[in-house]
PDB file of C-alpha atoms and ligand atoms in Angstrom:
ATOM      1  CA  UNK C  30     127.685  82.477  27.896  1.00 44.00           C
ATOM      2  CA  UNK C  31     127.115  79.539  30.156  1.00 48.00           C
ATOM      3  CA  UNK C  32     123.311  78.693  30.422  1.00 53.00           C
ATOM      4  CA  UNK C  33     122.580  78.710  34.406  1.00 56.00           C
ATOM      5  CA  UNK C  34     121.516  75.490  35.455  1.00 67.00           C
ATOM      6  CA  UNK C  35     118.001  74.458  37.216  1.00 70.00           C
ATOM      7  CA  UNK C  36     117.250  75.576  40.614  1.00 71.00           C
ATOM      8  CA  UNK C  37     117.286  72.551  42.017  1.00 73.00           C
ATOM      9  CA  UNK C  38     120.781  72.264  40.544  1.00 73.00           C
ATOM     10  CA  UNK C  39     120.484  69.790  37.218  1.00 76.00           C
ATOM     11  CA  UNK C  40     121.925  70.553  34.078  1.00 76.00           C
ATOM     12  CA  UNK C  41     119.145  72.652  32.054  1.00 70.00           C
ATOM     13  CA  UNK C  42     117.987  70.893  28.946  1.00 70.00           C
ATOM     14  CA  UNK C  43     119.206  72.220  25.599  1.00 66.00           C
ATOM     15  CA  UNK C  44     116.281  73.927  23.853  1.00 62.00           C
ATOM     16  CA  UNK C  45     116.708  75.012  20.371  1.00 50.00           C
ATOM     17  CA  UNK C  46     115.733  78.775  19.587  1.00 51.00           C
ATOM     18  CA  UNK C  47     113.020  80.099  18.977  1.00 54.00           C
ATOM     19  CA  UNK C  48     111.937  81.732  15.528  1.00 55.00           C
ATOM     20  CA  UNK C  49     111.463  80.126  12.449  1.00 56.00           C
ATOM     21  CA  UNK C  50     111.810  75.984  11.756  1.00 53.00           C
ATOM     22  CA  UNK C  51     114.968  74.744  12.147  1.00 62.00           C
ATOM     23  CA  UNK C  52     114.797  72.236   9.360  1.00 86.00           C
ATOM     24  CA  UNK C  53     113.371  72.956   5.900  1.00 96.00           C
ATOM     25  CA  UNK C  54     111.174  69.856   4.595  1.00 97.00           C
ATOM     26  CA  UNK C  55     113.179  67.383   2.712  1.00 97.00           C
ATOM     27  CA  UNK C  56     113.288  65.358  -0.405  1.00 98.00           C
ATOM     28  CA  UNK C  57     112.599  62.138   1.143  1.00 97.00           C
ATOM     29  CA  UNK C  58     109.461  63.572   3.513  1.00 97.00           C
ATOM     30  CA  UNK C  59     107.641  64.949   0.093  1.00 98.00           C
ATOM     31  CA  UNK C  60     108.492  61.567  -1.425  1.00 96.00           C
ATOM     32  CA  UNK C  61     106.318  59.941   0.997  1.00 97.00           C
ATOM     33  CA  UNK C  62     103.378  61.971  -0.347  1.00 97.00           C
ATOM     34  CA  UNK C  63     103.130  60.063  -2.809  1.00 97.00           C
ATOM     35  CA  UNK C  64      99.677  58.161  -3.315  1.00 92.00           C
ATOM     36  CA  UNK C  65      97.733  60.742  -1.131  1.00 96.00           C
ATOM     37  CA  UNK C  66      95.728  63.744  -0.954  1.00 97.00           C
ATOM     38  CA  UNK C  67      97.280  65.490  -4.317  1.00 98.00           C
ATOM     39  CA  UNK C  68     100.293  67.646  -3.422  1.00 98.00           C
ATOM     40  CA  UNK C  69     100.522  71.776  -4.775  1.00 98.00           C
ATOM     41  CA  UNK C  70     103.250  73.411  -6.083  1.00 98.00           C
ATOM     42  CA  UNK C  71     104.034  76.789  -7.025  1.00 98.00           C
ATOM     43  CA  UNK C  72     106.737  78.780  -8.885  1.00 98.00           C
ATOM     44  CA  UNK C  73     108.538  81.598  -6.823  1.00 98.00           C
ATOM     45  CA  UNK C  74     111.442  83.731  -7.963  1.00 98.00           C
ATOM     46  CA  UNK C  75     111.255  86.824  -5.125  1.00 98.00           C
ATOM     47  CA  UNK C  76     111.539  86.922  -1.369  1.00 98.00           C
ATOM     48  CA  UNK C  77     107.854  88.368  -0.992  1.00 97.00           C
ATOM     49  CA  UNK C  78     106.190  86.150  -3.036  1.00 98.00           C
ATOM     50  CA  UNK C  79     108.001  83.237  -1.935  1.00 98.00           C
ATOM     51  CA  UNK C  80     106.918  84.091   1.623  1.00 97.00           C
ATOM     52  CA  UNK C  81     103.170  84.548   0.499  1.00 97.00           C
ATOM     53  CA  UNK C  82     103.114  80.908  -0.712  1.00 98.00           C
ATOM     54  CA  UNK C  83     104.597  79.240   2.103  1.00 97.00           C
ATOM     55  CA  UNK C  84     101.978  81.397   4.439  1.00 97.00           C
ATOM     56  CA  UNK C  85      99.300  79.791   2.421  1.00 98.00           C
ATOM     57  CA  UNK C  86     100.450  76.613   3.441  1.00 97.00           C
ATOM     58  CA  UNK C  87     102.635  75.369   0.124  1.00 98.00           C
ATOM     59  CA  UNK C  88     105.994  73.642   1.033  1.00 96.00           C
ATOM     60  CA  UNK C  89     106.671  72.898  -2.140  1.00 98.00           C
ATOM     61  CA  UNK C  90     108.526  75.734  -4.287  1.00 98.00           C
ATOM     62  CA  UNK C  91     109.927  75.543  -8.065  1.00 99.00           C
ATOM     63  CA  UNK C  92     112.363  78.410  -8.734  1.00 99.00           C
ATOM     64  CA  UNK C  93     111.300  77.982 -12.504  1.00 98.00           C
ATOM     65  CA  UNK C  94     113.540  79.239 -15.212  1.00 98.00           C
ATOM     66  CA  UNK C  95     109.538  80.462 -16.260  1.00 98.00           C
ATOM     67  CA  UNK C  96     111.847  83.403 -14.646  1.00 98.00           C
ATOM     68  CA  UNK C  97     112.932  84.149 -18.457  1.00 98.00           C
ATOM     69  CA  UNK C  98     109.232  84.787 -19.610  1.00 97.00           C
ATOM     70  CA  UNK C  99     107.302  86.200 -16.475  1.00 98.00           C
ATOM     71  CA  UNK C 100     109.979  88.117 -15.016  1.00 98.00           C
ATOM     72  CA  UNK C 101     112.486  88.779 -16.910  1.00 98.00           C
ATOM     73  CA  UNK C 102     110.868  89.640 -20.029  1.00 97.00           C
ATOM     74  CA  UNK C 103     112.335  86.983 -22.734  1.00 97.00           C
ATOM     75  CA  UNK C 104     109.615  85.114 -25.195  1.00 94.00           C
ATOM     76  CA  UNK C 105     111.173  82.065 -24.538  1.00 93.00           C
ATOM     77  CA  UNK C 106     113.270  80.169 -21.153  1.00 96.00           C
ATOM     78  CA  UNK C 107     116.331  79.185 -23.487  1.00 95.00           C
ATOM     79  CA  UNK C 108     118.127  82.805 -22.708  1.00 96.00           C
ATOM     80  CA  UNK C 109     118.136  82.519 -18.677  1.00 98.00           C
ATOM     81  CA  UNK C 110     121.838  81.929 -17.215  1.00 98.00           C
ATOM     82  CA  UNK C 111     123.363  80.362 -13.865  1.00 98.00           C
ATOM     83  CA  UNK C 112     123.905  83.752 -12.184  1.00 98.00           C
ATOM     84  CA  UNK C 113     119.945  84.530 -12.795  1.00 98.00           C
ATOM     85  CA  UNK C 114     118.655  81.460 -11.446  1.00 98.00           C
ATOM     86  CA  UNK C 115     121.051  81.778  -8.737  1.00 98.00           C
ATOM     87  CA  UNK C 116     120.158  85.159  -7.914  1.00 98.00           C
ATOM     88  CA  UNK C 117     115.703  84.421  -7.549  1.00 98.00           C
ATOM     89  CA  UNK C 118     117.038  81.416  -5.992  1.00 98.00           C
ATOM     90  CA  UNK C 119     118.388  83.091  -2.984  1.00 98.00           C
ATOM     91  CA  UNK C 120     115.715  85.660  -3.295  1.00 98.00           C
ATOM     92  CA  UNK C 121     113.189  82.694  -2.356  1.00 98.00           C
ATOM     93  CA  UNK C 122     115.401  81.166  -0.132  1.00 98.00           C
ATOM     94  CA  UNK C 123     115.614  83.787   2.241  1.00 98.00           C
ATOM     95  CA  UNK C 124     111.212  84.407   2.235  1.00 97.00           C
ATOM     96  CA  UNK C 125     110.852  80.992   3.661  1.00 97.00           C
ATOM     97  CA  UNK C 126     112.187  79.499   6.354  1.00 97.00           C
ATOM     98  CA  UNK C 127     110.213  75.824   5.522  1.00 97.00           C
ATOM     99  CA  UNK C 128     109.440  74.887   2.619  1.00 98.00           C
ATOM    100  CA  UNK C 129     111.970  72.821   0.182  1.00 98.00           C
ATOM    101  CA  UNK C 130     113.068  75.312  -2.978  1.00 98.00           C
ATOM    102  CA  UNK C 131     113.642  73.202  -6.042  1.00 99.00           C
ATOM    103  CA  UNK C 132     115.883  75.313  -8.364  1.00 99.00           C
ATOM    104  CA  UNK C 133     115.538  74.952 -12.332  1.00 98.00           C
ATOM    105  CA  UNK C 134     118.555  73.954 -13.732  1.00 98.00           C
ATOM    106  CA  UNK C 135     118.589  76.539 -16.643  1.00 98.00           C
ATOM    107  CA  UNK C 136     119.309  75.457 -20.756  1.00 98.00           C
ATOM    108  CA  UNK C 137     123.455  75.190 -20.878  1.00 98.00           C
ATOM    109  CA  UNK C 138     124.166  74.497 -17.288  1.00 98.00           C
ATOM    110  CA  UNK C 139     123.752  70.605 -17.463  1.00 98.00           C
ATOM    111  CA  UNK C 140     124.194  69.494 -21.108  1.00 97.00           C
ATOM    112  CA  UNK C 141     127.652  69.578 -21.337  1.00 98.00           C
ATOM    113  CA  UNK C 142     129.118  66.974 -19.170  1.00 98.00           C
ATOM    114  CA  UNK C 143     128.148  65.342 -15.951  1.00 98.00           C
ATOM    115  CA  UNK C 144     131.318  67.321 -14.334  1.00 98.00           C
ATOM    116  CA  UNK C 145     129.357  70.344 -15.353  1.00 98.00           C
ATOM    117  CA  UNK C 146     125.999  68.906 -14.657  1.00 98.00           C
ATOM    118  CA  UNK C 147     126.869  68.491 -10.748  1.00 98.00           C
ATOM    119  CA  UNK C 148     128.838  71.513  -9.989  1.00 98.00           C
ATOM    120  CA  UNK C 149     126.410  73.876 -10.818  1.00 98.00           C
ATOM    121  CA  UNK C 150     123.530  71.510  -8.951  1.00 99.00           C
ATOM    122  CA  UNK C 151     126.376  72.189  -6.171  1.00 98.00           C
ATOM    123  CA  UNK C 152     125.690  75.698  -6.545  1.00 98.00           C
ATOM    124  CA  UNK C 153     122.376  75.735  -6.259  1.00 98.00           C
ATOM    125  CA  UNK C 154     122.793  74.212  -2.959  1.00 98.00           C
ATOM    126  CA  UNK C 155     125.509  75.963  -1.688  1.00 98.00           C
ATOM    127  CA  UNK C 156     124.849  79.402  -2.872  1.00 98.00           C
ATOM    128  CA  UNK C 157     121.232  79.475  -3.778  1.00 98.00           C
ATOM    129  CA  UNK C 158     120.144  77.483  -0.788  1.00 98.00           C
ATOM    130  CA  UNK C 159     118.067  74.943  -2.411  1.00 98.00           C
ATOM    131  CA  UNK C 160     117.121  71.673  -1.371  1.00 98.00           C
ATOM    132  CA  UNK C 161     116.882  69.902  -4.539  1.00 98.00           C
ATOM    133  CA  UNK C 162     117.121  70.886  -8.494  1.00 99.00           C
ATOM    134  CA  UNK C 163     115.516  70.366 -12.133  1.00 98.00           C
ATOM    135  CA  UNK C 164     116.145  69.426 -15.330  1.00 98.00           C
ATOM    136  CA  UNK C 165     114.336  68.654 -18.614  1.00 98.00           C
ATOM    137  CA  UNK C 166     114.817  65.163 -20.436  1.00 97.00           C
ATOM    138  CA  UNK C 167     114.434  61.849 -20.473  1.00 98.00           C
ATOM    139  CA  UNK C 168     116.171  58.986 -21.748  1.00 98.00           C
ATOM    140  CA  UNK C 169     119.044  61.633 -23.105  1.00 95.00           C
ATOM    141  CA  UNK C 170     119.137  63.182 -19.703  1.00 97.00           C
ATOM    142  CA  UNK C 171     119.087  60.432 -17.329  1.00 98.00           C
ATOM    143  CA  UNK C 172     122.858  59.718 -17.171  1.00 98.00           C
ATOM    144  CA  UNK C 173     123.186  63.632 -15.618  1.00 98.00           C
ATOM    145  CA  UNK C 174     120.044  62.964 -13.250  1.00 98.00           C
ATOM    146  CA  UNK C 175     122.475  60.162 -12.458  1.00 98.00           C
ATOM    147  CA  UNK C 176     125.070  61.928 -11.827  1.00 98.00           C
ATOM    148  CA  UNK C 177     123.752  64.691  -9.335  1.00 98.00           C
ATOM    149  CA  UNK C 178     121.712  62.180  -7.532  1.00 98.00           C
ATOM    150  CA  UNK C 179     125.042  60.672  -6.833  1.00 98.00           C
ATOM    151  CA  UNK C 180     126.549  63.508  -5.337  1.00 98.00           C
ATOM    152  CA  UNK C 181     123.806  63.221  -2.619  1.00 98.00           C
ATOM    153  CA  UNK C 182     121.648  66.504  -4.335  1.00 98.00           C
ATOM    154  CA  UNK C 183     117.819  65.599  -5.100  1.00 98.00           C
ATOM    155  CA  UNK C 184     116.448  65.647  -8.485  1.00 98.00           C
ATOM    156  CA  UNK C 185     113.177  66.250 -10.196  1.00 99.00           C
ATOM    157  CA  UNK C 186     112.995  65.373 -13.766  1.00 98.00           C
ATOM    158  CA  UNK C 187     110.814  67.261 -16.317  1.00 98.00           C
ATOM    159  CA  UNK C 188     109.222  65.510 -19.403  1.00 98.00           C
ATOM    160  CA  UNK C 189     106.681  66.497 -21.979  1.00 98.00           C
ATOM    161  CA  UNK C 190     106.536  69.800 -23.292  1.00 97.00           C
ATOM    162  CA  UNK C 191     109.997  70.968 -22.472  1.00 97.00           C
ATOM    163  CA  UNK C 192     110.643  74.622 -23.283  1.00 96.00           C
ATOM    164  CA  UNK C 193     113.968  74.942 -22.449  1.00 96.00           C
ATOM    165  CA  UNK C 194     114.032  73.160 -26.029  1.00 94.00           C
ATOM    166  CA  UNK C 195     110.676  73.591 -27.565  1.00 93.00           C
ATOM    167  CA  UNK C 196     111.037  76.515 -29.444  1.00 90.00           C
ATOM    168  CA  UNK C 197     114.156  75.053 -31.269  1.00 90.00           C
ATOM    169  CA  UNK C 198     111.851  72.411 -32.904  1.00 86.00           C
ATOM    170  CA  UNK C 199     109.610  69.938 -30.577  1.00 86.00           C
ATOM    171  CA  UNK C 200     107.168  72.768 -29.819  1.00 91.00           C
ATOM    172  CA  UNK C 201     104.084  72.841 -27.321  1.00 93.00           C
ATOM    173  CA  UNK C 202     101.554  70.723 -28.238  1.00 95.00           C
ATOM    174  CA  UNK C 203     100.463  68.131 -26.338  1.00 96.00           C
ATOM    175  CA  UNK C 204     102.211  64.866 -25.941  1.00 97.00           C
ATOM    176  CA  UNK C 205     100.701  61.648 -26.529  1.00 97.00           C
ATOM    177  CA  UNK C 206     103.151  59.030 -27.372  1.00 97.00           C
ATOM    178  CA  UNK C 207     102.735  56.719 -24.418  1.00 98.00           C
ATOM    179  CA  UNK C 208     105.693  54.670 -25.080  1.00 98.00           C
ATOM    180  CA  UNK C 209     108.107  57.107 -25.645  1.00 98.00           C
ATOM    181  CA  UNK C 210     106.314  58.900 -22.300  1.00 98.00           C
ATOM    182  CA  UNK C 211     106.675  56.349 -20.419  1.00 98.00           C
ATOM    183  CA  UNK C 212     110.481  54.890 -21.230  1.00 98.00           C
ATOM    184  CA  UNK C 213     111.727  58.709 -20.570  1.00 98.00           C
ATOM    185  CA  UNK C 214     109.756  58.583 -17.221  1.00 98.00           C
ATOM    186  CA  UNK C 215     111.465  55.135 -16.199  1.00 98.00           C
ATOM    187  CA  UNK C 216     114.622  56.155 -17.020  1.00 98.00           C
ATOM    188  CA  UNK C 217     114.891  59.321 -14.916  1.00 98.00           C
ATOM    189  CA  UNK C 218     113.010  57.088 -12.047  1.00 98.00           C
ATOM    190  CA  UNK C 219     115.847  54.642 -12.517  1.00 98.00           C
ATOM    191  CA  UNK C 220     118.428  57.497 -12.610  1.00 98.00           C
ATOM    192  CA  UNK C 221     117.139  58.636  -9.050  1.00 98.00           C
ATOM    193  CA  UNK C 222     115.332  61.461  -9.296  1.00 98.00           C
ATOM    194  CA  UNK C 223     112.698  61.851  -6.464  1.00 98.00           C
ATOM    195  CA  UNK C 224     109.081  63.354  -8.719  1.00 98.00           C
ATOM    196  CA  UNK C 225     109.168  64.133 -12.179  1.00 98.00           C
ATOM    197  CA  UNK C 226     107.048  66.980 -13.893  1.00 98.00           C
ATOM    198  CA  UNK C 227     104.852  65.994 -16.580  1.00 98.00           C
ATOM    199  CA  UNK C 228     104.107  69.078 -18.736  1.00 98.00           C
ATOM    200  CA  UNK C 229     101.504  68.979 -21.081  1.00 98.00           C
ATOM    201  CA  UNK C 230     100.809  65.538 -21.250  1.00 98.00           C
ATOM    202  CA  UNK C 231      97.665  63.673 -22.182  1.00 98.00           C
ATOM    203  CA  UNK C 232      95.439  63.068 -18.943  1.00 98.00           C
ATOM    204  CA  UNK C 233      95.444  59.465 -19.749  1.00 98.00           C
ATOM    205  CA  UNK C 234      99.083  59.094 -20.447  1.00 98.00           C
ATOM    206  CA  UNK C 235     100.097  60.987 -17.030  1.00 98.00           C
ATOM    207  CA  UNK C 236      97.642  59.010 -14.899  1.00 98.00           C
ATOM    208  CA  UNK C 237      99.299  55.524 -16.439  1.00 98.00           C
ATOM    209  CA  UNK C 238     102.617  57.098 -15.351  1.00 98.00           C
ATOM    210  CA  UNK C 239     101.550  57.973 -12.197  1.00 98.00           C
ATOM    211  CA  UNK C 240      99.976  55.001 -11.541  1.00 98.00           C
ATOM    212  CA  UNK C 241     103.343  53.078 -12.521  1.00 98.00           C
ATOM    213  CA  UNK C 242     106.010  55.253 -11.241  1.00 98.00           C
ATOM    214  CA  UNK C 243     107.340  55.130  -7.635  1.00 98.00           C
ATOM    215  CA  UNK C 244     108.416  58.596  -7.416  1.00 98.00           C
ATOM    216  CA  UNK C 245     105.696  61.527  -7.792  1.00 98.00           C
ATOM    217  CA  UNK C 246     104.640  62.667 -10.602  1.00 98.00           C
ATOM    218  CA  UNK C 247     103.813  66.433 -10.890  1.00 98.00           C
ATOM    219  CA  UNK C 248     101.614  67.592 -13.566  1.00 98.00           C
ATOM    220  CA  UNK C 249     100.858  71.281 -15.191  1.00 98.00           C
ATOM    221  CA  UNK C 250      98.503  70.844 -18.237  1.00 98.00           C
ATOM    222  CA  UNK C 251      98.327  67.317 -17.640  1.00 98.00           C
ATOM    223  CA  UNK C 252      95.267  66.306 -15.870  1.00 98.00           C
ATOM    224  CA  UNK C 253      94.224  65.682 -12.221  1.00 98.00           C
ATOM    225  CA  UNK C 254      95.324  62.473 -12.359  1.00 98.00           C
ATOM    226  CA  UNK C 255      99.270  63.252 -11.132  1.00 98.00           C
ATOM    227  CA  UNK C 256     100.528  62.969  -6.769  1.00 98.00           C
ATOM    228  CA  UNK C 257     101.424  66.664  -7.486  1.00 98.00           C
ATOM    229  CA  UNK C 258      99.988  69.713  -9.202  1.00 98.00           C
ATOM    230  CA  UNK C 259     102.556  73.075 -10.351  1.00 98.00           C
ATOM    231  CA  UNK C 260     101.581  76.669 -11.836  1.00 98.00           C
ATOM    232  CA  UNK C 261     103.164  79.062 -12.289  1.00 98.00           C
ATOM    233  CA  UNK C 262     102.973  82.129  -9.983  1.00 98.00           C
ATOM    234  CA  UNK C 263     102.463  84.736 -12.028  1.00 98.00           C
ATOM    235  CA  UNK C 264      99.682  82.510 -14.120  1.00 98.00           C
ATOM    236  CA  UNK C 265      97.915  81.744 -11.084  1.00 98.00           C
ATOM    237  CA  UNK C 266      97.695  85.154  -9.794  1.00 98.00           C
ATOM    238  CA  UNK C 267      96.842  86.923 -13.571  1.00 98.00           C
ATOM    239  CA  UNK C 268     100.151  88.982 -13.544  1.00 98.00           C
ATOM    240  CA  UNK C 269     101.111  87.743 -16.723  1.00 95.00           C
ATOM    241  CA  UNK C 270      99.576  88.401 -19.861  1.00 93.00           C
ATOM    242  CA  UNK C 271     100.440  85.057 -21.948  1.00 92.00           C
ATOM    243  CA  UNK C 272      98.936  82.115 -19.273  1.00 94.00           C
ATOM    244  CA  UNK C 273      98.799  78.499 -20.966  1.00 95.00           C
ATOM    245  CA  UNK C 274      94.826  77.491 -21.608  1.00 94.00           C
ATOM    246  CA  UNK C 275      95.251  75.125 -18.585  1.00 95.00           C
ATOM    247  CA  UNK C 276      96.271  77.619 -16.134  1.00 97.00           C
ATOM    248  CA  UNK C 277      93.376  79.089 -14.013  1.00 97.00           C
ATOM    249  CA  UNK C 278      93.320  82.833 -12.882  1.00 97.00           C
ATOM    250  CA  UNK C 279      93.224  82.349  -9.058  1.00 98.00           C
ATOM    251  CA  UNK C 280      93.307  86.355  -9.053  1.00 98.00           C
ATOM    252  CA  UNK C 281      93.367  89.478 -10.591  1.00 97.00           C
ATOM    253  CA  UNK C 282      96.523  90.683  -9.127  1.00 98.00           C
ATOM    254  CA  UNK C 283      97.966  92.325 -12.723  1.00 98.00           C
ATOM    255  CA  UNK C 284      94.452  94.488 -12.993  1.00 98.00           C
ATOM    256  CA  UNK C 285      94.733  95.258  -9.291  1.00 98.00           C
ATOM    257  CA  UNK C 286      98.448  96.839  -8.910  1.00 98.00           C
ATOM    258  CA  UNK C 287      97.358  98.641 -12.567  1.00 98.00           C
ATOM    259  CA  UNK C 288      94.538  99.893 -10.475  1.00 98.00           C
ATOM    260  CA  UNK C 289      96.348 101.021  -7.803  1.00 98.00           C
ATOM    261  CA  UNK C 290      99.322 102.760  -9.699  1.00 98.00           C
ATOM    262  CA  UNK C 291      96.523 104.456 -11.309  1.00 98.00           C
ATOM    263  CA  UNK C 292      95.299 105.837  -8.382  1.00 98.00           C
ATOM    264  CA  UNK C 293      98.725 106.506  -7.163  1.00 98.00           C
ATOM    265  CA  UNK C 294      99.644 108.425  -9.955  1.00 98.00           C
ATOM    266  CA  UNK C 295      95.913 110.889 -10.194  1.00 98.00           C
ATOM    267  CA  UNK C 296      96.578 111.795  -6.304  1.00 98.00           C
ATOM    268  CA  UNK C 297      99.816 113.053  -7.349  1.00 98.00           C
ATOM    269  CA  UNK C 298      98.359 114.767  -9.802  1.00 98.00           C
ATOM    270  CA  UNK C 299      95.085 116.245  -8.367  1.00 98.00           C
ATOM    271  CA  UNK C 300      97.586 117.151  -5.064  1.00 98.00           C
ATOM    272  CA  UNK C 301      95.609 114.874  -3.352  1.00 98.00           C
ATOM    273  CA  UNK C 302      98.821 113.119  -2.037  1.00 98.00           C
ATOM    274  CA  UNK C 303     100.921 113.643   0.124  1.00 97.00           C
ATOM    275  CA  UNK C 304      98.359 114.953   2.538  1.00 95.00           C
ATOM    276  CA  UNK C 305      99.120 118.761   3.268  1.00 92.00           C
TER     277      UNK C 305
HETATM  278  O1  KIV J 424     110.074  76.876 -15.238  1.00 51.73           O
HETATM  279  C1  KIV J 424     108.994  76.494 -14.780  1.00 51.73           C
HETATM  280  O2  KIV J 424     108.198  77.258 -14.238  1.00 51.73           O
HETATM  281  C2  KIV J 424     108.687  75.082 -14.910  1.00 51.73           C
HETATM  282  C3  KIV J 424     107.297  74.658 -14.574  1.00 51.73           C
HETATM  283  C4  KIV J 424     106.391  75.068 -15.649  1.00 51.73           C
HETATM  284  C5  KIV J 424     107.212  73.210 -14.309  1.00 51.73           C
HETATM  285  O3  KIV J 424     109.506  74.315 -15.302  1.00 51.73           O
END
C-alpha cells in the first residue's frame, strides 16, 4: 500500500518500523570495546534465558557447546553435534532481537578440513542466526580461523583449558606456559579472529596477553585482568551442580525452582490446587 504523502503535499519520509532493533550489534562495534570498562558475557542456549540476559543489559551471548554438560546431560562437551548447537542456537536467536550470538563450533565440525570448517560456520549464520562463531586452538587451529574469517564470518578463538579436548589428555588445570600462551594467542590474532577466550589461564599470563593483543581477550578462570569476562549461565545462576571454583553463584535459581516444584507438587496433593 502506497504511504499517503504530507499534507502539505511532500513525499513522507521513510521511517523504519517500530518494534525491536533493526540491527543486531556487530563484530566490529564489540571490537572497539576493547581497552575500556571490562565487557560481560554470558552463555545462553534457550529463547527465555537468552531474553533474560539481553534485558539485563548483556549484548554479548556465547551459545557454548557447555550445552553438552549443563543441558544436555553429558560429563564432558566432546559428544555435542551440529544439529544440537544449531538447534539452542536458533533457540537464542529468536529471545533477542540485539545482542550478537556467538555460536560454539562443536568438537568434529571444524577439524577436518577448512571446506568443512566454513560450511558449517555458514550454517551457523544462515540457519542458526548467529553473528559470529568459536573454536578451540591455537597455533593448530589458526589456518581454519583463517579460513572462516575469509569467508566474511567473525571468529573468536578459545585457548587454555580447552574441553572440547581436555578430557582426551591435556586436562583442566591451569595453564601457565607463557610462551606457548602467547604464540597460540598471536596466531589466531594473525588468523583474524576478532577476541579470543582465555580459559583458565594464569592471571598474570592473561593480563600480558591482553595487554599485547589487539583483539579482546575474554577470560573465565583467568583473572580480572582480560577486555571481557564469560560464565556460564547455568554457573552463574546455581542451576548446575558441578560450577568451576572460579565461577560465582549470582543466584540460587536450582534451590528456588526445587522449591517451587515442591510446593507445586504438596498443593496437588493436600487438594489445595486447583482452587475449588
Ligand atoms: O562452551 C562454553 O560455554 C565455553 C565457555 C566456557 C567459554 O566455551
Amino acid at each position: 500500500m502506497a504511504t499517503p504523502d504530507l499534507p502539505n503535499g511532500e513525499a513522507r519520509p521513510y521511517e523504519p518500523a517500530k518494534g525491536p532493533a533493526l540491527r543486531r550489534i556487530t563484530a566490529g562495534a564489540i571490537k572497539r570495546r576493547k581497552g575500556g570498562m571490562p565487557v560481560p558475557m554470558v552463555t545462553a542456549y534457550d529463547t527465555p534465558f537468552a531474553q533474560f540476559a539481553e534485558d539485563a543489559g548483556i549484548d554479548w551471548i556465547l551459545v557454548g557447546d557447555s550445552l553438552g554438560n549443563v543441558v544436555l546431560g553429558y560429563d564432558e562437551t566432546t559428544p555435542v553435534t551440529m544439529e544440537q548447537m544449531l538447534h539452542h542456537t536458533a533457540a537464542v536467536t529468536r529471545g533477542t532481537s540485539r545482542a550478537h550470538i556467538v555460536a560454539d563450533m562443536p568438537f568434529g565440525s571444524y577439524q577436518v578440513s577448512d571446506e568443512e570448517a566454513v560450511r558449517n560456520a555458514i550454517r551457523f549464520i544462515k540457519e542458526g542466526g548467529a553473528q559470529s562463531v568459536k573454536l578451540e586452538g591455537g597455533v593448530y587451529e589458526a589456518q581454519r580461523v583463517r579460513a572462516i574469517a575469509r569467508v566474511g564470518i567473525p571468529v573468536v578463538g578459545h585457548i587454555g583449558v580447552t574441553p572440547q579436548t581436555a578430557g582426551l589428555g591435556p586436562g583442566y588445570r591451569k595453564r601457565t606456559h607463557r610462551d606457548r600462551l602467547l604464540e597460540d594467542a598471536l596466531a589466531v590474532q594473525d588468523a583474524g579472529a576478532y577476541a579470543i577466550v582465555l580459559e583458565v589461564v594464569d592471571f598474570e599470563i592473561a593480563r600480558e596477553l591482553t595487554e599485547k593483543l589487539s583483539i579482546l581477550t575474554i577470560g573465565i578462570g583467568a583473572g580480572p585482568h582480560c577486555d571481557a569476562q564469560v560464565l556460564v549461565m547455568h554457573d552463574l545462576l546455581g542451576m548446575y551442580p558441578h560450577s568451576p571454583p572460579f565461577a560465582k553463584r549470582f543466584a540460587e535459581i536450582g534451590h528456588a525452582a526445587t522449591d517451587a516444584l515442591r510446593a507445586y507438587a504438596d498443593a496437588v496433593k493436600t487438594q489445595s490446587f486447583p482452587p475449588a
